[in-house]
Short mmCIF file of C-alpha atoms and ligand atoms in Angstrom, two decimals:
data_model
loop_
_atom_site.label_atom_id
_atom_site.label_comp_id
_atom_site.label_asym_id
_atom_site.label_seq_id
_atom_site.Cartn_x
_atom_site.Cartn_y
_atom_site.Cartn_z
CA MET R 50 1.19 -29.61 -14.61
CA VAL R 51 1.05 -27.44 -17.71
CA LYS R 52 -2.64 -26.89 -17.12
CA GLY R 53 -1.96 -25.85 -13.54
CA ARG R 54 0.54 -23.31 -14.73
CA GLU R 55 -1.89 -21.94 -17.32
CA VAL R 56 -4.51 -21.46 -14.64
CA ARG R 57 -2.02 -19.82 -12.29
CA THR R 58 -0.84 -17.31 -14.86
CA ALA R 59 -4.39 -16.49 -15.80
CA ARG R 60 -5.31 -15.84 -12.19
CA LEU R 61 -4.81 -12.22 -11.16
CA GLY R 62 -2.77 -11.31 -8.11
CA THR R 63 -4.12 -9.01 -5.41
CA ALA R 64 -3.08 -5.38 -5.05
CA VAL R 65 -3.28 -4.76 -1.30
CA VAL R 66 -3.56 -1.06 -0.54
CA ILE R 67 -2.45 -0.41 3.05
CA SER R 68 -2.73 2.96 4.78
CA GLY R 69 -2.49 4.08 8.35
CA PRO R 70 -1.74 7.27 10.21
CA SER R 71 1.80 8.33 10.95
CA GLY R 72 2.89 6.67 14.20
CA VAL R 73 0.69 3.59 13.85
CA GLY R 74 3.76 1.40 13.33
CA LYS R 75 3.09 0.67 9.67
CA SER R 76 6.75 0.37 8.64
CA THR R 77 7.57 -2.02 11.51
CA LEU R 78 4.51 -4.09 10.76
CA LEU R 79 5.19 -4.31 7.04
CA ALA R 80 8.84 -5.16 7.73
CA ALA R 81 7.65 -8.04 9.94
CA LEU R 82 5.26 -9.18 7.20
CA ARG R 83 8.14 -9.14 4.70
CA ARG R 84 10.29 -11.26 7.01
CA ARG R 85 7.54 -13.87 7.15
CA HIS R 86 6.95 -13.70 3.38
CA PRO R 87 10.19 -12.78 1.64
CA ALA R 88 8.61 -13.36 -1.77
CA LEU R 89 5.75 -10.91 -1.17
CA ARG R 90 6.12 -7.95 -3.50
CA PHE R 91 5.92 -4.31 -2.46
CA SER R 92 5.27 -1.54 -4.92
CA ILE R 93 8.21 0.89 -5.10
CA SER R 94 6.83 4.41 -5.04
CA CYS R 95 8.27 7.51 -6.64
CA THR R 96 8.99 10.43 -4.34
CA THR R 97 10.56 13.87 -4.55
CA ARG R 98 11.73 13.72 -0.93
CA PRO R 99 15.47 13.20 -0.41
CA PRO R 100 16.63 9.71 0.61
CA ARG R 101 17.12 9.07 4.32
CA ARG R 102 20.22 7.32 5.56
CA GLY R 103 20.18 3.68 4.44
CA GLU R 104 17.61 4.22 1.70
CA THR R 105 18.50 3.19 -1.85
CA HIS R 106 17.07 4.38 -5.17
CA GLY R 107 15.08 1.57 -6.79
CA VAL R 108 14.80 -0.37 -3.52
CA HIS R 109 12.97 1.82 -1.01
CA TYR R 110 11.76 4.45 -3.46
CA TYR R 111 12.52 5.87 -6.87
CA PHE R 112 13.91 9.23 -5.75
CA LEU R 113 13.03 11.73 -8.46
CA GLU R 114 13.69 15.40 -9.04
CA PRO R 115 10.42 17.39 -9.06
CA GLU R 116 10.74 17.97 -12.84
CA GLU R 117 11.06 14.25 -13.45
CA PHE R 118 8.06 13.56 -11.20
CA GLU R 119 6.01 16.11 -13.15
CA ARG R 120 7.09 14.58 -16.45
CA ARG R 121 5.83 11.15 -15.33
CA LEU R 122 2.65 12.79 -14.10
CA ALA R 123 2.05 14.39 -17.52
CA GLU R 124 2.63 10.99 -19.16
CA GLN R 125 -0.12 9.61 -16.90
CA ALA R 126 2.32 7.04 -15.57
CA PHE R 127 0.83 7.11 -12.06
CA VAL R 128 -2.19 5.22 -10.81
CA GLU R 129 -2.29 7.71 -7.91
CA HIS R 130 -0.18 10.51 -6.53
CA ALA R 131 -0.32 12.85 -3.55
CA ALA R 132 1.58 15.51 -1.67
CA VAL R 133 2.55 14.15 1.76
CA PHE R 134 4.55 16.27 4.22
CA GLU R 135 5.46 18.76 1.47
CA HIS R 136 6.79 16.20 -1.00
CA TYR R 137 5.21 14.35 -3.88
CA TYR R 138 4.64 10.62 -3.75
CA GLY R 139 3.16 8.44 -6.47
CA THR R 140 2.61 4.84 -7.51
CA LEU R 141 3.52 3.98 -11.08
CA LYS R 142 0.80 2.03 -12.89
CA ARG R 143 3.33 -0.65 -13.78
CA GLU R 144 4.26 -1.22 -10.10
CA LEU R 145 0.68 -2.31 -9.50
CA LEU R 146 -0.24 -3.92 -12.82
CA ASP R 147 2.89 -5.95 -13.64
CA PRO R 148 2.71 -8.20 -10.57
CA VAL R 149 -1.08 -8.45 -10.61
CA LEU R 150 -1.15 -9.52 -14.27
CA ALA R 151 1.57 -12.08 -13.50
CA GLY R 152 -0.66 -13.52 -10.77
CA GLU R 153 1.45 -12.16 -7.92
CA ASP R 154 0.26 -10.24 -4.90
CA VAL R 155 1.67 -6.76 -4.32
CA CYS R 156 1.37 -4.44 -1.31
CA LEU R 157 1.05 -0.68 -1.71
CA ASP R 158 2.03 1.34 1.35
CA ILE R 159 0.38 4.65 0.50
CA ASP R 160 -1.39 7.47 2.28
CA VAL R 161 -5.18 7.94 2.41
CA GLN R 162 -5.28 10.49 -0.43
CA GLY R 163 -3.63 8.02 -2.79
CA ALA R 164 -5.79 5.13 -1.58
CA MET R 165 -8.95 7.16 -2.21
CA GLN R 166 -7.76 7.95 -5.75
CA ILE R 167 -7.39 4.23 -6.44
CA ARG R 168 -10.83 3.66 -4.91
CA GLU R 169 -12.29 6.18 -7.35
CA ALA R 170 -10.42 4.61 -10.27
CA LEU R 171 -12.15 1.28 -9.51
CA GLU R 172 -15.35 2.74 -10.91
CA ARG R 173 -13.68 3.26 -14.29
CA GLU R 174 -11.27 0.33 -14.46
CA GLU R 175 -12.53 -3.21 -14.33
CA LEU R 176 -9.06 -4.68 -13.81
CA LEU R 177 -8.49 -2.57 -10.70
CA ARG R 178 -11.94 -3.48 -9.43
CA ARG R 179 -11.06 -7.15 -9.70
CA CYS R 180 -7.71 -6.98 -7.96
CA CYS R 181 -7.65 -4.23 -5.30
CA GLU R 182 -8.27 -4.64 -1.56
CA PHE R 183 -8.08 -1.82 0.98
CA ILE R 184 -6.74 -2.30 4.51
CA PHE R 185 -6.55 0.41 7.17
CA LEU R 186 -4.05 0.06 9.99
CA ALA R 187 -5.11 1.83 13.15
CA PRO R 188 -3.77 2.33 16.65
CA PRO R 189 -5.83 1.01 19.58
CA SER R 190 -6.81 4.62 20.38
CA LEU R 191 -6.03 8.22 19.51
CA ALA R 192 -4.31 8.65 22.89
CA GLU R 193 -1.98 5.73 22.14
CA LEU R 194 -1.17 7.20 18.73
CA GLU R 195 -0.21 10.51 20.38
CA ARG R 196 1.97 8.67 22.89
CA ARG R 197 3.76 6.77 20.10
CA LEU R 198 4.34 9.91 18.05
CA ARG R 199 5.72 11.83 21.03
CA SER R 200 8.09 9.00 21.96
CA ARG R 201 9.84 9.22 18.59
CA ALA R 202 13.10 10.87 19.56
CA THR R 203 13.95 11.75 15.96
CA ASP R 204 11.10 14.24 15.41
CA SER R 205 11.19 17.89 16.46
CA ALA R 206 8.23 19.43 18.35
CA GLY R 207 7.05 21.10 15.13
CA GLN R 208 7.23 17.82 13.22
CA ILE R 209 5.31 16.03 15.96
CA ALA R 210 2.55 18.63 15.85
CA LEU R 211 2.39 18.34 12.05
CA ARG R 212 2.28 14.53 12.14
CA LEU R 213 -0.29 14.53 14.94
CA GLY R 214 -2.63 16.81 13.01
CA LYS R 215 -2.29 14.72 9.87
CA ALA R 216 -2.64 11.47 11.85
CA ARG R 217 -5.98 12.66 13.25
CA GLU R 218 -7.23 13.55 9.78
CA GLU R 219 -6.07 10.23 8.36
CA LEU R 220 -7.66 8.20 11.14
CA ALA R 221 -11.06 9.56 10.12
CA PHE R 222 -10.75 7.68 6.79
CA TRP R 223 -10.92 4.18 8.27
CA PRO R 224 -14.60 3.54 7.32
CA ARG R 225 -13.71 4.00 3.65
CA TYR R 226 -11.47 0.93 3.70
CA ASP R 227 -12.66 -2.68 3.49
CA TYR R 228 -10.68 -4.04 6.44
CA LEU R 229 -9.47 -2.62 9.73
CA VAL R 230 -6.40 -4.06 11.48
CA ILE R 231 -5.59 -2.67 14.92
CA ASN R 232 -1.91 -2.59 15.74
CA GLU R 233 -1.94 -3.19 19.48
CA VAL R 234 0.30 -6.25 19.68
CA LEU R 235 2.59 -6.26 16.65
CA GLU R 236 2.73 -10.03 16.08
CA ARG R 237 -1.03 -10.32 16.27
CA ALA R 238 -1.52 -7.52 13.75
CA VAL R 239 0.91 -9.29 11.39
CA ASP R 240 -1.09 -12.52 11.88
CA GLU R 241 -4.24 -10.63 10.88
CA LEU R 242 -2.60 -9.21 7.75
CA GLU R 243 -1.46 -12.72 6.85
CA LEU R 244 -4.99 -14.06 7.27
CA LEU R 245 -6.35 -11.35 5.00
CA LEU R 246 -3.75 -12.09 2.32
CA GLU R 247 -4.75 -15.77 2.51
CA ALA R 248 -8.41 -14.88 2.13
CA PHE R 249 -7.69 -12.58 -0.83
CA ARG R 250 -6.12 -15.52 -2.71
CA ARG R 251 -9.51 -17.19 -2.67
CA LYS R 252 -11.39 -14.30 -4.23
CA THR R 253 -13.42 -15.42 -7.26
CA SER R 254 -12.98 -12.02 -8.94
CA ARG R 255 -9.30 -12.88 -9.51
CA LEU R 256 -10.04 -16.08 -11.45
CA PRO R 257 -10.52 -16.17 -15.21
CA ASP R 258 -14.08 -16.60 -16.50
CA GLY R 259 -13.35 -20.05 -17.93
CA TYR R 260 -11.62 -21.37 -14.81
CA PHE R 261 -13.42 -24.71 -14.75
CA ASP R 262 -13.36 -25.14 -18.54
CA GLU R 263 -9.63 -25.76 -18.18
CA LYS R 264 -10.11 -28.59 -15.70
P1 5GP H 499 7.92 8.30 4.16
O1 5GP H 499 8.41 9.57 3.55
O2 5GP H 499 8.00 8.30 5.65
O3 5GP H 499 8.59 7.09 3.55
O4 5GP H 499 6.37 8.17 3.80
C1 5GP H 499 5.46 9.15 4.20
C2 5GP H 499 4.07 8.75 3.82
O5 5GP H 499 3.93 8.69 2.40
C3 5GP H 499 3.62 7.38 4.32
O6 5GP H 499 2.34 7.52 4.92
C4 5GP H 499 3.50 6.54 3.09
O7 5GP H 499 2.47 5.59 3.20
C5 5GP H 499 3.16 7.56 2.05
N1 5GP H 499 3.52 7.10 0.70
C6 5GP H 499 4.61 6.42 0.33
N2 5GP H 499 4.57 6.16 -0.98
C7 5GP H 499 3.43 6.68 -1.45
C8 5GP H 499 2.81 6.72 -2.74
O8 5GP H 499 3.30 6.21 -3.73
N3 5GP H 499 1.62 7.37 -2.82
C9 5GP H 499 1.01 7.95 -1.76
N4 5GP H 499 -0.16 8.53 -1.95
N5 5GP H 499 1.57 7.92 -0.53
C10 5GP H 499 2.75 7.30 -0.37
#
């Protein structure tokens, strides 16, 4: 029992980096994943954008003033950061490292710029190399993505055009991720994410060197 616990705490969790173009249904999909796995952790990002209705500081995001964001940036508190739709977004190092070092899995819902920064950091940081996995969420086709974006009643024509342009650019990044999940039928895409999370728990890179010495 005690031994089992020792092994568990020594095992690293997985940091699952998930990106996908605007309109792919990422929020809906991740909300469905959360419902199935209430204990699954999600990194809380910092952002300088104002909260939307129903969003709470410290739950959905840490909503920061630009000066505060820049202060954290200067302190090198972020593992990645990017400007998305005219606002800054960033993942604090502790949001990724605390769960992973405690052996817990954590999902990072971040854009492609941020994901590529973490990818680059893998070359320098062994810990990140051992714990990060990259999943790209894609629509079945570009035409379907356009249809989904246009059907969002909340966005103005200008916003749609902006999101469409960015979505096209983002879609081109899929080959730089390790896994591709197509969101055609929501429940099936959630099943696929679940399967990947299961597989990640079996990764040898997350186990301590002396794993079998403890047995
Ligand atoms: P929203 O403002 O709609 O919540 O998010 C807009 C975009 O910013 C989404 O694509 C989301 O994945 C991305 N995003 C959210 N948090 C972060 C972050 O910490 N870093 C980066 N690079 N992108 C983020």
